[in-house]
Short mmCIF file of C-alpha atoms in Angstrom, two decimals:
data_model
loop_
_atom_site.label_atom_id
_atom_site.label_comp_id
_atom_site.label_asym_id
_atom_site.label_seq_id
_atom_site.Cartn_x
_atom_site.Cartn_y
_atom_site.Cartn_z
CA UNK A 284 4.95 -28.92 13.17
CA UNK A 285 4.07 -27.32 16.25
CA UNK A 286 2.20 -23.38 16.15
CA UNK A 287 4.81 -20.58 16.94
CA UNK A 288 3.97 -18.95 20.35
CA UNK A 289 5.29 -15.63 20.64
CA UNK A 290 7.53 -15.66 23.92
CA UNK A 291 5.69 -13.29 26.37
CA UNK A 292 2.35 -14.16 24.88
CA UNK A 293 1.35 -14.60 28.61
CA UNK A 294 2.14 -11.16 29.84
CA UNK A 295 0.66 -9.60 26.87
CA UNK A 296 -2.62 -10.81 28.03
CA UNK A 297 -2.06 -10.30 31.47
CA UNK A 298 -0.78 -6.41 30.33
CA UNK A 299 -4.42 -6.05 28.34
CA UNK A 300 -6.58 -7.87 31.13
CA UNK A 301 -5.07 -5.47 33.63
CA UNK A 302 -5.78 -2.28 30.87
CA UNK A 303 -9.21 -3.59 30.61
CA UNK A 304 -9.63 -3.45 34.47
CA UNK A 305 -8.60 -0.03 35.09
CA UNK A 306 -10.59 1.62 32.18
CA UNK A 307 -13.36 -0.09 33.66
CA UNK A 308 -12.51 1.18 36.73
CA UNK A 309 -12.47 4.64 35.48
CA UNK A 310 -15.46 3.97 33.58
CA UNK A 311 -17.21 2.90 36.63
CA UNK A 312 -15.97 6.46 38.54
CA UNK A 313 -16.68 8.56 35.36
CA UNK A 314 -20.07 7.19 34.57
CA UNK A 315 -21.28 5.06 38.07
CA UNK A 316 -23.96 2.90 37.85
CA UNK A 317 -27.61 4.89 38.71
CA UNK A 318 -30.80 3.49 40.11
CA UNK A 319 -33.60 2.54 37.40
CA UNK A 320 -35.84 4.14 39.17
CA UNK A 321 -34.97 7.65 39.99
CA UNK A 322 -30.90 8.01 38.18
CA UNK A 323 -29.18 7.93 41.72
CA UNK A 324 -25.34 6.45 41.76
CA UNK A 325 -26.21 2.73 43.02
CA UNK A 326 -23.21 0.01 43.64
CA UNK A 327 -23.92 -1.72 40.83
CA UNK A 328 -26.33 -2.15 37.38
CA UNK A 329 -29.91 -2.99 37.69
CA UNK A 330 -29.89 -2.30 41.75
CA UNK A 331 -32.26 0.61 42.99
CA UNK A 332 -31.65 2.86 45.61
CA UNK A 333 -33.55 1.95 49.01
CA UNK A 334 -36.13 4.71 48.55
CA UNK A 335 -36.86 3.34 45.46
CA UNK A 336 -37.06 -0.54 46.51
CA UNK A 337 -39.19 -0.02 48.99
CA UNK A 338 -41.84 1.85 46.65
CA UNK A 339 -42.11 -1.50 44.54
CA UNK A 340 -44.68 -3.85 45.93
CA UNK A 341 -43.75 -7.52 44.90
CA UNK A 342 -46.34 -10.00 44.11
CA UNK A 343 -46.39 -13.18 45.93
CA UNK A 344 -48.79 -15.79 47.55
CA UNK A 345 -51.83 -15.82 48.71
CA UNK A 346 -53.17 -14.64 45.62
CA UNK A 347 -56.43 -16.54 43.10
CA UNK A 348 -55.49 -19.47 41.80
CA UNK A 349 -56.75 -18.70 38.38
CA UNK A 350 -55.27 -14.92 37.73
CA UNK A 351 -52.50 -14.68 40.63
CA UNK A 352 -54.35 -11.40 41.75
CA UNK A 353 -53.02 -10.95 45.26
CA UNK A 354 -55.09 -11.71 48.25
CA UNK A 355 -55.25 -9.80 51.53
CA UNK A 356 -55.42 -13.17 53.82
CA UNK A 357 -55.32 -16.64 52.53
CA UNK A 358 -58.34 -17.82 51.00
CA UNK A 359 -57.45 -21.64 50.95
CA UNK A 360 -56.23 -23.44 48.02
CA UNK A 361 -57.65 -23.52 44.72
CA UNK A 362 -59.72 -20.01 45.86
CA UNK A 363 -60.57 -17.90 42.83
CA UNK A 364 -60.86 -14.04 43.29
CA UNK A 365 -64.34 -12.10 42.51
CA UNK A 366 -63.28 -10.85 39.29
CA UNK A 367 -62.23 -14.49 37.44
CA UNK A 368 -65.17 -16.15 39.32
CA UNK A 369 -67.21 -13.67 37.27
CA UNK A 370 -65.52 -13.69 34.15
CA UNK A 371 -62.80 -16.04 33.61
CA UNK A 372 -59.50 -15.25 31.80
CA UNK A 373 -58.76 -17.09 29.44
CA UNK A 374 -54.73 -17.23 30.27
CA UNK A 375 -53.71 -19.77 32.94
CA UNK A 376 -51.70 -17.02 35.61
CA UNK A 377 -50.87 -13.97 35.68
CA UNK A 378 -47.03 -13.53 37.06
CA UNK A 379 -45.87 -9.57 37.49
CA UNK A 380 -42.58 -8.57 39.43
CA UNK A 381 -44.49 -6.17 40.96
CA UNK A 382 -48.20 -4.47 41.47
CA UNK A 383 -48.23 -1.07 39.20
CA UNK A 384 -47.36 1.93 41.31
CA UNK A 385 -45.14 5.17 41.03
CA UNK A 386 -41.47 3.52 40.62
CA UNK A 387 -43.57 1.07 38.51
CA UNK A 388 -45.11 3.22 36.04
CA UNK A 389 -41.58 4.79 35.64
CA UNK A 390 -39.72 2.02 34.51
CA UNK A 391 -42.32 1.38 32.32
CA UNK A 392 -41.98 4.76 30.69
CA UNK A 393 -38.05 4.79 30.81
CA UNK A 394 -38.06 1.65 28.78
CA UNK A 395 -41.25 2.31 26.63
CA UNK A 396 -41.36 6.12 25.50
CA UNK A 397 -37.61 6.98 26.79
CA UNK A 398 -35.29 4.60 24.96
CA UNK A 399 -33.68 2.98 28.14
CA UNK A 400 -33.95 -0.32 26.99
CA UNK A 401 -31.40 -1.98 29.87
CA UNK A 402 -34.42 -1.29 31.67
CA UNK A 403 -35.88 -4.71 30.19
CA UNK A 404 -32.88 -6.58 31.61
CA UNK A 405 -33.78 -5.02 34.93
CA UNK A 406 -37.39 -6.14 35.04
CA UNK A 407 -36.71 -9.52 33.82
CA UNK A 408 -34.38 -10.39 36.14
CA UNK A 409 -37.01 -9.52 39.14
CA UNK A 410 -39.84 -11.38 36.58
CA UNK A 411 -37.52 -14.93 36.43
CA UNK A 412 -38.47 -16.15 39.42
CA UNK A 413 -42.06 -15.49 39.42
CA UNK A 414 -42.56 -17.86 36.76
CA UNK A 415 -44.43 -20.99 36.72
CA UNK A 416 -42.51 -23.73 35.84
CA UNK A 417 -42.94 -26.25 32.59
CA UNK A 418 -43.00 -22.90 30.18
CA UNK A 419 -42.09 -23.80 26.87
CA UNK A 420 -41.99 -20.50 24.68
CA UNK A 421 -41.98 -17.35 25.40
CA UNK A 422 -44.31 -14.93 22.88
CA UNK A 423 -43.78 -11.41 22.96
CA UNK A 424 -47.41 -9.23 22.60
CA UNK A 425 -46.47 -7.42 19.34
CA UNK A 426 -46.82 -3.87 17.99
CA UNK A 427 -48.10 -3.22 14.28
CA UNK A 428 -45.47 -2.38 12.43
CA UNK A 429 -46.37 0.95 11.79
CA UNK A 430 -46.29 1.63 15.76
CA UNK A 431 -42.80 -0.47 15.71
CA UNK A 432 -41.74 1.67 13.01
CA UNK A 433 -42.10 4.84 14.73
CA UNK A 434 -40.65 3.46 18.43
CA UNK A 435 -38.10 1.58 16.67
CA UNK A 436 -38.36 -0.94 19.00
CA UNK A 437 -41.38 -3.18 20.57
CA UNK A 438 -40.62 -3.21 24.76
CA UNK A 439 -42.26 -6.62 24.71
CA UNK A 440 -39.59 -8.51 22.89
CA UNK A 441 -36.78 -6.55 24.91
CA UNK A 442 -38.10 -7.81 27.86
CA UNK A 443 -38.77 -11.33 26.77
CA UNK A 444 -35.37 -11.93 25.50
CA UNK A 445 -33.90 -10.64 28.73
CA UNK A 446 -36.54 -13.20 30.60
CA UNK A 447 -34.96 -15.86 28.27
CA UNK A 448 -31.55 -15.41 29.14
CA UNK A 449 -32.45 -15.53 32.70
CA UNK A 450 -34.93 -18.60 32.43
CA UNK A 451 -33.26 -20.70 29.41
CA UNK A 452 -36.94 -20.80 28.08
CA UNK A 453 -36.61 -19.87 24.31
CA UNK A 454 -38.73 -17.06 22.97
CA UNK A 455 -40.23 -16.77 19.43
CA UNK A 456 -40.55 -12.94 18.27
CA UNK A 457 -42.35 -13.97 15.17
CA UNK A 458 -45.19 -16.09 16.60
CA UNK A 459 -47.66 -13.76 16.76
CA UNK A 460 -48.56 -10.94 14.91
CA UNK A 461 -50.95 -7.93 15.17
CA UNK A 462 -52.66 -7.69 12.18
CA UNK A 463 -54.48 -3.93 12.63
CA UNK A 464 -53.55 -1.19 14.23
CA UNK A 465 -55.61 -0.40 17.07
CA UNK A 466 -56.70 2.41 18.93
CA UNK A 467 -55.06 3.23 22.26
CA UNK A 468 -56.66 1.37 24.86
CA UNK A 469 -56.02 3.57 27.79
CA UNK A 470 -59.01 5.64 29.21
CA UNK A 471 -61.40 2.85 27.72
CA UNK A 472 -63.12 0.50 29.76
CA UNK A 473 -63.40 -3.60 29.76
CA UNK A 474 -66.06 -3.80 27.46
CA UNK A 475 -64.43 -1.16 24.75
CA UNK A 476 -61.08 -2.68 25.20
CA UNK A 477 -61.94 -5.43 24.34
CA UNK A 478 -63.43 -4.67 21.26
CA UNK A 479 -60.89 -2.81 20.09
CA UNK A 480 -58.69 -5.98 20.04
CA UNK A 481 -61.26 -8.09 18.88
CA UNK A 482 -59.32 -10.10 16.00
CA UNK A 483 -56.05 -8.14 15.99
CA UNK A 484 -53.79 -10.70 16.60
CA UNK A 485 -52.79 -14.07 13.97
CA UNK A 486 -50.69 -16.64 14.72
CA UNK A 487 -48.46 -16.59 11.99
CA UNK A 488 -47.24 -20.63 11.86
CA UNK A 489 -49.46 -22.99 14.16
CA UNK A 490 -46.39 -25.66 14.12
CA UNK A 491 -44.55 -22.76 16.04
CA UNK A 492 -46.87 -23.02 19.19
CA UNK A 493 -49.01 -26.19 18.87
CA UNK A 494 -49.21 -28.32 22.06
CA UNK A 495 -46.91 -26.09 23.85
CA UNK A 496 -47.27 -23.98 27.13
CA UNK A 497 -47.28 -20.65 26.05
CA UNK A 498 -45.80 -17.73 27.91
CA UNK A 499 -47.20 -14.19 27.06
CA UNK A 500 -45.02 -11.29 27.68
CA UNK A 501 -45.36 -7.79 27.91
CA UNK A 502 -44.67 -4.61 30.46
CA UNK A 503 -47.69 -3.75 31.96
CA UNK A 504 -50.87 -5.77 32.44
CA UNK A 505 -54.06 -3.66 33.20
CA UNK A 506 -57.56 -5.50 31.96
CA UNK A 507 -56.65 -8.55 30.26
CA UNK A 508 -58.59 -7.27 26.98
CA UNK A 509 -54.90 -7.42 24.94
CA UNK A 510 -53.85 -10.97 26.67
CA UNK A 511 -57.33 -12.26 26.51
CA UNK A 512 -57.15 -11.61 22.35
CA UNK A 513 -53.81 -13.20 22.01
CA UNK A 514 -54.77 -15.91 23.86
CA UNK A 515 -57.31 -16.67 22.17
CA UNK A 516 -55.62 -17.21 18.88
CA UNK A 517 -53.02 -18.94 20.18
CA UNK A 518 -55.33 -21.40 21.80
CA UNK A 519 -57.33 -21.82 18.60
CA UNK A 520 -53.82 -22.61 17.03
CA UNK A 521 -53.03 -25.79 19.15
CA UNK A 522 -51.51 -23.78 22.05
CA UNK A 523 -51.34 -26.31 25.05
CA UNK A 524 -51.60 -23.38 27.41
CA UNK A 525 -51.45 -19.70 27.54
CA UNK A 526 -50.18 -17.80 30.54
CA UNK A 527 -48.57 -13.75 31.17
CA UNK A 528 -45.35 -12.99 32.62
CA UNK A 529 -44.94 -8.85 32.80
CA UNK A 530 -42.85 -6.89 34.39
CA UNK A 531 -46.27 -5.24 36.70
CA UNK A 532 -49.66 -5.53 36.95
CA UNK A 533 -52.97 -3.29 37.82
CA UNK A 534 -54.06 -4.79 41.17
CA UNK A 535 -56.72 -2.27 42.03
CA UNK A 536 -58.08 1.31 40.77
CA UNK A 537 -55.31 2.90 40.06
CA UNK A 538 -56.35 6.09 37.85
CA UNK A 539 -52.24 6.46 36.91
CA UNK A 540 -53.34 3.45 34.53
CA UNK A 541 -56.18 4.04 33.03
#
């Protein structure tokens, strides 16, 4: 027996689509989309106001072939910077939507200490297409739980699951784990840092990431002391490769980051 239909079935849904338009509509008046950067009314979500786009500063070739540092001038192919000739990474690239700066530093903040977290679909969609290709997982740096506990959320895993709807790469929230709590790294230098994540991190299943590129993700990217640790578990675990995607990165000196 064939379903009943309701007669006007149709124009019912035609009646709520159209309801569903104009609330949105006066949604979109009452509460109009705002600029991540500095809150003013934009055209649409995720877009920043000109004053703000031009204070990001995107990173793009030339840059070292190891750490994706930006160059000045083109160095040539395969040309390593001064810093990875001296002391190699141990990640394979570096990829950042943008060198750390002022509208930067307050996305960063927004999404990390402020709650906004449709701020990670915002830097993720400017991270996509900086990525290398043949990624096969994408590993959120985590928090210790007691640090998770009191944000309520890790930024790192917000932004990697935006990055994965936007790149179709799958991400794994529960590869890696930080085992201690560690002392805020900020105001220490290379060697300190370093130290103080000296055997924080465990892979928590090595089937998870054995023989697989490995995508690291987190918001900001300043020494490499916190990448370098996670990497290194993850390589001792069968990891195939090991690289960062984050929304920025510390290109130079800048005290704001430190």
């Amino acid at each position: 027996m064939a379903a009943l239909v309701p007669r006007g079935l149709p124009a019912d849904k035609d009646r709520v689509r159209r309801l569903s338009d104009s609330l949105a509509s006066l949604l979109s008046l009452a509460l109009p989309p705002r600029c991540p950067g500095c809150a003013t009314p934009v055209d649409c979500d995720h877009r920043f106001c000109a004053t703000c786009w031009q204070g990001l500063h995107f990173l793009r070739p030339p840059w070292c072939a190891r750490c994706n540092r930006p160059f000045d001038y083109d160095r040539g192919e395969g040309a390593w910077c001064a810093s990875c000739l001296a002391d190699p990474p141990r990640v394979d690239g570096i990829r950042a939507a943008v060198a750390y700066g002022a509208v930067a530093r307050r996305l960063a903040l927004k999404l990390k200490y402020g709650g906004r977290i449709g701020v990670a679909d915002t830097m993720a969609a400017l991270l996509a297409p900086t990525m290398a290709d043949g990624a096969d997982l994408l590993v959120p740096v985590p928090l210790h739980r007691w640090r998770l506990w009191s944000r309520a959320f890790n930024q790192a895993v917000l932004i990697a699951r935006a990055l994965s709807r936007h790149t179709d790469v799958p991400v794994e929230i529960g590869a890696l784990v930080r085992t201690r709590r560690t002392a805020v790294l900020r105001g220490l230098d290379r060697r300190r840092r370093r130290r103080a994540v000296a055997g924080a991190f465990r892979v928590v299943e090595r089937s998870l990431v054995e023989g697989r590129a490995i995508v690291l993700v987190d918001d900001v990217y300043t020494s490499g002391a916190t990448a370098d640790a996670c990497a290194r578990v993850l390589l001792k675990a069968g990891a195939a490769s090991v690289s960062v995607a984050c929304w920025a990165r510390v290109v130079g000196d800048d005290p704001a980051a430190h």
